[in-house]
């Protein structure tokens, strides 16, 4: 299945990329996605252990399962305000 | 729960707004905007004949941070999620405190020194609730809203601010 | 201690202002005015390139108080002492917290429903100080400043508010 | 000696008077003044135990001595804000 991953802030700048499509086996989780992104984009490998992921507009944990065509966001530590 | 919900996009496609009228008839509004925050409009919207207190918080851009001079900030957000998270914070603030109106506006794009990047206005019958809710909202916003700032230094260069992230 | 001190009286003799520039170069201002409080001017004066936070408190006139409908309020003060007391509160707030600017404006005369009778704006490098100082200033103002309000009810009549005084 | 006493809010309204001149013996205190005002203005006698006095722009206690020509203010419980 395919999921789309949006990248922001330092992740977007380091990868020179706003958004990725990642192919994963059915039943994959956010944890699997994290590993797949690290492999696909070495430029952000180092920071990935410190980022959160969201599915749609909700934060998700490594155990959260992914649906096909999920819209995922990679959320580095936030600094709004 | 929201009785009416509106989201608009300006001609430039850079302003997003999410507002609803709570069941009480009072106004909740969260907004992400690339334009200077309209503080008088925000205060007018926060006021209420049932309110004895309005507390406004402005987060403004400091010129000096740990001995380094900032020229300007850039803010970026994941807009749909930021609006959702801010709306949830407003709803939670209303559960915790008896509030009249509650408004949150966050800027994105370039923000110059001294300009507000965020404005939170809360009104309530008695002032303690407005102070506590205002402080809680900015504290939570800084922890959970998917918004990021980049410091651009006077000496050139810049850096995204990601607390706790090891950027070597 | 104050580096400059100014007090002015408008043509009508109803506006009084006491302002000083603290030794740090930051602005302290207290004002008693019979005109609507100019909030944008107050916020502009409170801002500073050294401030990361501005907290504004507005005390506004509630329409309903304990089931009774208010038509408007009248405020009266002992002006020289009120200015003195507010200035002392500002000075004490600066001793307790690291503040950039600090401004207090109180209205006198008729104040309509929804209008602010008092505005306090405090700026600081970090937000905790501005919130704490703002809340402390309004708490203290309400206890020590020689200012009084009279509730004028919609049904006619009115009453001076003197907490704890037995008005039979 | 004479002292001037300014009246505010309910004290001003009940007495229909903004300001009084009170004659007191030398060495009198705020406490003596309080008693003299109660005697002079029966309309505010009842509230006087609950009011503060200020000399110039500073709160004073009953024990504070008065100087000739002191400017005194009668301060009912405040309700600004």
XYZ file of C-alpha atoms in Angstrom, chain B:
168
model
C -20.698 20.036 18.965
C -19.911 23.137 16.864
C -23.113 24.795 15.673
C -21.548 26.449 12.694
C -18.179 25.982 11.140
C -16.506 28.185 8.602
C -13.193 28.012 6.856
C -12.090 30.519 4.291
C -9.136 31.084 2.076
C -8.152 34.531 0.873
C -7.439 35.403 -2.749
C -3.765 34.643 -2.105
C -4.749 31.333 -0.526
C -2.760 32.201 2.570
C -5.352 32.877 5.239
C -7.223 30.070 6.880
C -9.813 30.463 9.525
C -11.877 28.070 11.562
C -14.606 29.486 13.712
C -17.590 28.142 15.467
C -20.383 29.317 17.624
C -20.515 27.170 20.729
C -23.924 25.981 21.940
C -23.898 28.743 24.527
C -23.954 31.303 21.734
C -20.467 32.500 22.543
C -17.727 32.689 19.987
C -14.788 30.400 19.470
C -12.329 31.298 16.792
C -8.992 29.996 15.717
C -7.111 31.398 12.793
C -3.836 30.953 10.969
C -2.896 34.008 8.974
C 0.012 35.285 6.930
C -1.001 38.891 7.580
C -0.368 41.050 10.662
C -2.784 40.073 13.431
C -5.663 42.541 13.745
C -5.594 43.066 17.508
C -8.462 45.586 17.785
C -10.725 43.213 15.834
C -9.643 40.344 18.073
C -10.410 42.319 21.242
C -13.754 43.444 19.853
C -14.653 39.827 19.133
C -13.477 38.715 22.585
C -15.585 41.291 24.427
C -19.008 40.437 25.783
C -21.599 42.141 27.993
C -21.327 39.046 30.198
C -17.563 39.465 30.564
C -15.967 41.363 33.426
C -12.470 40.565 32.205
C -10.584 40.176 28.957
C -7.033 38.840 28.974
C -4.973 39.193 25.811
C -1.663 37.435 25.364
C 0.698 38.460 22.564
C 3.799 36.449 21.747
C 6.203 38.916 20.152
C 9.494 38.496 18.350
C 12.498 39.282 20.545
C 15.513 40.904 18.977
C 18.076 39.151 21.170
C 18.096 35.463 22.103
C 21.040 34.148 24.084
C 23.333 36.858 22.790
C 22.383 36.371 19.159
C 20.550 39.060 17.222
C 17.466 38.011 15.304
C 16.565 39.880 12.104
C 13.171 38.226 11.630
C 11.350 34.944 12.167
C 9.695 32.650 9.674
C 6.782 30.568 10.863
C 5.525 27.451 9.119
C 2.634 25.225 10.103
C 0.737 22.124 9.110
C -2.358 24.192 8.605
C -5.226 21.679 8.782
C -3.775 20.030 11.868
C -2.818 23.325 13.516
C -6.402 24.588 13.177
C -7.701 21.296 14.539
C -5.310 21.303 17.493
C -6.056 24.944 18.349
C -9.798 24.236 18.183
C -9.354 21.301 20.540
C -7.377 23.488 22.947
C -10.184 26.048 22.938
C -12.764 23.350 23.595
C -10.685 21.973 26.465
C -10.183 25.451 27.936
C -13.956 25.878 27.935
C -14.370 22.626 29.819
C -11.814 23.675 32.419
C -12.926 27.278 32.893
C -16.153 29.210 32.567
C -15.335 31.423 29.612
C -17.316 33.836 27.509
C -15.272 34.138 24.305
C -11.971 32.610 23.341
C -9.886 33.435 20.268
C -6.527 32.225 19.039
C -4.689 33.618 16.020
C -1.257 32.453 14.878
C 0.762 34.050 12.133
C 2.775 32.197 9.515
C 5.407 33.464 7.109
C 7.774 36.299 7.945
C 7.290 38.034 11.308
C 9.439 41.065 12.096
C 10.953 42.081 15.442
C 8.334 43.360 17.883
C 5.404 41.998 15.900
C 3.094 39.426 17.468
C 3.342 35.903 16.086
C 0.462 34.693 18.235
C -2.489 36.351 19.945
C -4.838 34.718 22.441
C -7.846 36.616 23.786
C -10.066 35.153 26.487
C -13.014 36.770 28.229
C -14.855 35.611 31.333
C -17.227 36.902 33.973
C -14.426 36.934 36.572
C -10.776 37.634 35.869
C -9.155 34.570 37.427
C -10.609 32.294 34.735
C -9.428 34.520 31.888
C -5.884 34.719 33.287
C -5.642 30.987 33.938
C -7.161 29.978 30.594
C -4.968 32.434 28.670
C -1.825 31.108 30.276
C -2.874 27.480 29.864
C -3.700 28.036 26.176
C -0.314 29.519 25.287
C 1.502 26.884 27.366
C -0.342 24.066 25.555
C -0.108 25.702 22.132
C 3.657 25.765 22.434
C 3.747 22.060 23.193
C 1.185 20.559 20.826
C 0.414 22.830 17.844
C 2.270 21.738 14.667
C 3.854 25.145 14.086
C 7.564 25.861 13.722
C 9.709 28.941 13.742
C 12.991 29.655 12.062
C 15.277 32.274 13.536
C 16.949 34.382 10.874
C 19.998 36.124 12.312
C 21.233 39.618 11.614
C 24.703 38.257 10.828
C 23.140 36.027 8.127
C 21.928 32.444 8.178
C 19.179 30.958 10.228
C 17.990 27.859 12.021
C 14.716 26.059 12.606
C 13.860 25.837 16.272
C 13.166 22.245 17.300
C 13.503 21.907 21.083
C 15.278 18.714 22.057
C 16.192 17.754 18.523
C 19.886 17.103 17.967
C 20.699 19.140 14.848
C 24.394 18.501 14.250
